[in-house]
Coordinates of C-alpha atoms in Angstrom, one line a residue:
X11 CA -8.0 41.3 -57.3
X12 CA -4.7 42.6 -56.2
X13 CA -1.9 41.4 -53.9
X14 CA 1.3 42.3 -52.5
X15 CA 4.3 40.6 -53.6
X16 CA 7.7 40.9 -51.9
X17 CA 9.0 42.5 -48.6
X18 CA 11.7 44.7 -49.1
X19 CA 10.7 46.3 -52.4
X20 CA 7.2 45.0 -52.5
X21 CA 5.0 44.9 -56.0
X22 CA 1.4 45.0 -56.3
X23 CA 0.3 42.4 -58.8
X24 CA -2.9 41.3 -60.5
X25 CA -4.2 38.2 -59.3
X26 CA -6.2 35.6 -61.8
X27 CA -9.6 37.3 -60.2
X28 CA -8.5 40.7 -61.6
X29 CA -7.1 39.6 -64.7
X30 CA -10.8 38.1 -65.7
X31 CA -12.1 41.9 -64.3
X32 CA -9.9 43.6 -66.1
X33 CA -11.5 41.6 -69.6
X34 CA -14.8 43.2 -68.3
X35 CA -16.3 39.8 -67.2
X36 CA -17.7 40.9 -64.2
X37 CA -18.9 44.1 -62.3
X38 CA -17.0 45.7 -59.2
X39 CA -18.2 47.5 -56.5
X40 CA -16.4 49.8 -54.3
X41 CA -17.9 51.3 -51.0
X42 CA -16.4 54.4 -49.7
X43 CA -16.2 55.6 -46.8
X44 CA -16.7 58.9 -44.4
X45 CA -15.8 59.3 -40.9
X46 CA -18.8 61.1 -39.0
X47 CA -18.1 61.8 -35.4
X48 CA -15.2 59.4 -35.1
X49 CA -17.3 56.6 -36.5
X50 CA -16.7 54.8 -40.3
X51 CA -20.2 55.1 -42.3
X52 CA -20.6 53.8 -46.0
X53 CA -21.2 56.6 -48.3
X54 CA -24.5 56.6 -50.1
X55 CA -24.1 56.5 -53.5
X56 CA -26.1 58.2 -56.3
X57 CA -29.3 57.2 -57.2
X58 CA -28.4 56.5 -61.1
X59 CA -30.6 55.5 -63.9
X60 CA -29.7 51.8 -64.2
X61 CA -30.9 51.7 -67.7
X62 CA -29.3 54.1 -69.1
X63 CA -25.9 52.8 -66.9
X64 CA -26.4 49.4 -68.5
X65 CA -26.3 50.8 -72.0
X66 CA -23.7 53.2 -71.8
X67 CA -21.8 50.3 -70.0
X68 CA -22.1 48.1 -72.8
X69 CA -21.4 51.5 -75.3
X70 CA -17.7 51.7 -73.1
X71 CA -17.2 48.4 -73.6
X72 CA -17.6 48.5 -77.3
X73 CA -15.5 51.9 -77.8
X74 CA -13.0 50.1 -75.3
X75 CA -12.8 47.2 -77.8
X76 CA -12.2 49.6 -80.5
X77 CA -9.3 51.5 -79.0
X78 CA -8.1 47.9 -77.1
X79 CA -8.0 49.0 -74.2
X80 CA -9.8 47.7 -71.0
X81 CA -13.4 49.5 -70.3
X82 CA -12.7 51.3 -67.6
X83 CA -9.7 52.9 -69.1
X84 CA -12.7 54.8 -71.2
X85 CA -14.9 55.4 -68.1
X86 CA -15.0 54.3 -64.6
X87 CA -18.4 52.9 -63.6
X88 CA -18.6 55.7 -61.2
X89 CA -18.7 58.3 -63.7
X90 CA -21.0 56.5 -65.6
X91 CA -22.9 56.1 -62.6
X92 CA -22.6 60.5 -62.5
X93 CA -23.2 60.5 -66.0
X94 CA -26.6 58.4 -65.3
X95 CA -27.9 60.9 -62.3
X96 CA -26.9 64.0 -63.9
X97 CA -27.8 63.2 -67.8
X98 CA -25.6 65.6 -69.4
X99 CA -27.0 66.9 -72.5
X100 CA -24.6 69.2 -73.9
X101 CA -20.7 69.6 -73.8
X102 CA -20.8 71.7 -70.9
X103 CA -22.9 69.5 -68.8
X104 CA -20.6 66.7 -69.9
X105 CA -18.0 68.8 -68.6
X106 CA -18.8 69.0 -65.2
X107 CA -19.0 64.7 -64.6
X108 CA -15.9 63.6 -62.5
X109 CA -13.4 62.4 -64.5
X110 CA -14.0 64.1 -67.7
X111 CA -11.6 66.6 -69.0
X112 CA -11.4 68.3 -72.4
X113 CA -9.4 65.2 -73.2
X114 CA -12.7 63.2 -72.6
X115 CA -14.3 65.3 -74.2
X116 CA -12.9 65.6 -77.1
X117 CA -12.8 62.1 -77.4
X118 CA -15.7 60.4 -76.5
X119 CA -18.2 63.7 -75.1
X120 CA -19.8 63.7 -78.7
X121 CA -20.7 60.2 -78.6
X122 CA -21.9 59.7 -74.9
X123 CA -23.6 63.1 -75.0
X124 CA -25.5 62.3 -78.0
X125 CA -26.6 58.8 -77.0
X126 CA -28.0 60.0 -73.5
X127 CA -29.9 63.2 -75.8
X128 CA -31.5 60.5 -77.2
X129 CA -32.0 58.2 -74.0
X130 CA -33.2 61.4 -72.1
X131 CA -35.8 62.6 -75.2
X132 CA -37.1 59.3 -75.3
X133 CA -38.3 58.7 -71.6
X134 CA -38.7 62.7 -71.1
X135 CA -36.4 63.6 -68.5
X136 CA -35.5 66.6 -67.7
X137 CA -31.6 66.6 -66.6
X138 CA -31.0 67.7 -63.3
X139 CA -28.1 69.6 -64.9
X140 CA -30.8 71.2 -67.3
X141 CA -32.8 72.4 -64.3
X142 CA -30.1 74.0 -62.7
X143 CA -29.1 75.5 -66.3
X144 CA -32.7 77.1 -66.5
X145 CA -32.8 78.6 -62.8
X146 CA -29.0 80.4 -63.3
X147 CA -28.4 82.9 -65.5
X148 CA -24.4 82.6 -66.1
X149 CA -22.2 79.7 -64.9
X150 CA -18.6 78.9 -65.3
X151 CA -17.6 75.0 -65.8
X152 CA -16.3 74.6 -62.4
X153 CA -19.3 76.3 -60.5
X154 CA -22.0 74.4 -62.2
X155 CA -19.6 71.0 -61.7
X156 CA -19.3 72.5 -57.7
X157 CA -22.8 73.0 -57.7
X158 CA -24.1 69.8 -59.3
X159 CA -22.1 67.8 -56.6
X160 CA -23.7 70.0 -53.8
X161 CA -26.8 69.0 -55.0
X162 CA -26.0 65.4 -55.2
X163 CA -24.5 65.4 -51.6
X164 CA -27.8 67.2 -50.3
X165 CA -29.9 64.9 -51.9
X166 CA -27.3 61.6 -49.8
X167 CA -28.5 63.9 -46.7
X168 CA -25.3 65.5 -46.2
X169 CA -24.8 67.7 -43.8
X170 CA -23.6 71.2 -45.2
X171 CA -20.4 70.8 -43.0
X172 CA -19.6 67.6 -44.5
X173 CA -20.3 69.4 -47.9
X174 CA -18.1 72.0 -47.5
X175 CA -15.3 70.1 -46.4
X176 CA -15.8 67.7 -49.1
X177 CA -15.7 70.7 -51.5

């Protein structure tokens, strides 16, 4: 989707294949990476609601159009993805997704949370971010964001040294 172009000031340029992705004709998937013991291993990645990701996908595009601007200059699909494990359901929660900022939220938090409310009421989920809510008595924004992606990371069988590296 990219290449390199020129050798003594080189420039990264969009190739034909990225142009079409950057229209949003097509889904992309990057793997990441961890070294463990000197050894590359593929991340595992969250175990999202693919519904509600395919919704709020077509929701980005559709705001996206809007603004004209490409999707993922809305959201990436990995912060839908967050948004799809963690179900944010109020601005706080929505707060503590990767990527979102009070930028975000300000502009689009209203809209996403609201249309996940109504995704999570109507298949009766509880958020993960509302059961950690309910167990804790006082959180800041950055703790419960901290926290949420501890949990995550346990549940991808982490180890806690990785963890608290990572964090």
């Amino acid at each position: 989707m990219l290449e390199k172009k020129g050798e003594q000031y080189p420039l990264l340029t969009v190739t034909p294949q990225g142009r079409e992705w950057l229209k949003g004709g097509e889904q992309l998937l990057l793997l990441s990476y961890q070294e463990v013991n000197g050894e590359r291993r593929q991340k595992k990645s969250l175990d999202y609601d693919s519904v509600l990701f395919e919704q709020l996908r077509q929701f980005r595009k559709e705001i996206a159009h809007e603004r004209g601007v490409p999707p993922f200059m809305i959201f990436s699909d990995v912060y839908l993805q967050e948004m799809c494990f963690y179900f944010p359901v109020s601005d706080e929660d929505f707060l503590s997704i990767t990527g979102v900022g009070e930028q975000k939220l300000e502009s689009f938090g209203d809209r996403f949370v609201r249309m996940i409310q109504a995704y999570v009421k109507e298949n009766n989920i509880v958020p993960i971010a509302q059961k950690i809510h309910t167990r804790r008595s006082t959180s800041s924004r950055a703790t419960t964001g901290n926290h949420l992606r501890t949990q995550a990371l346990l549940a991808q069988k982490m180890s806690l040294e990785a963890i608290a590296h990572k964090q």
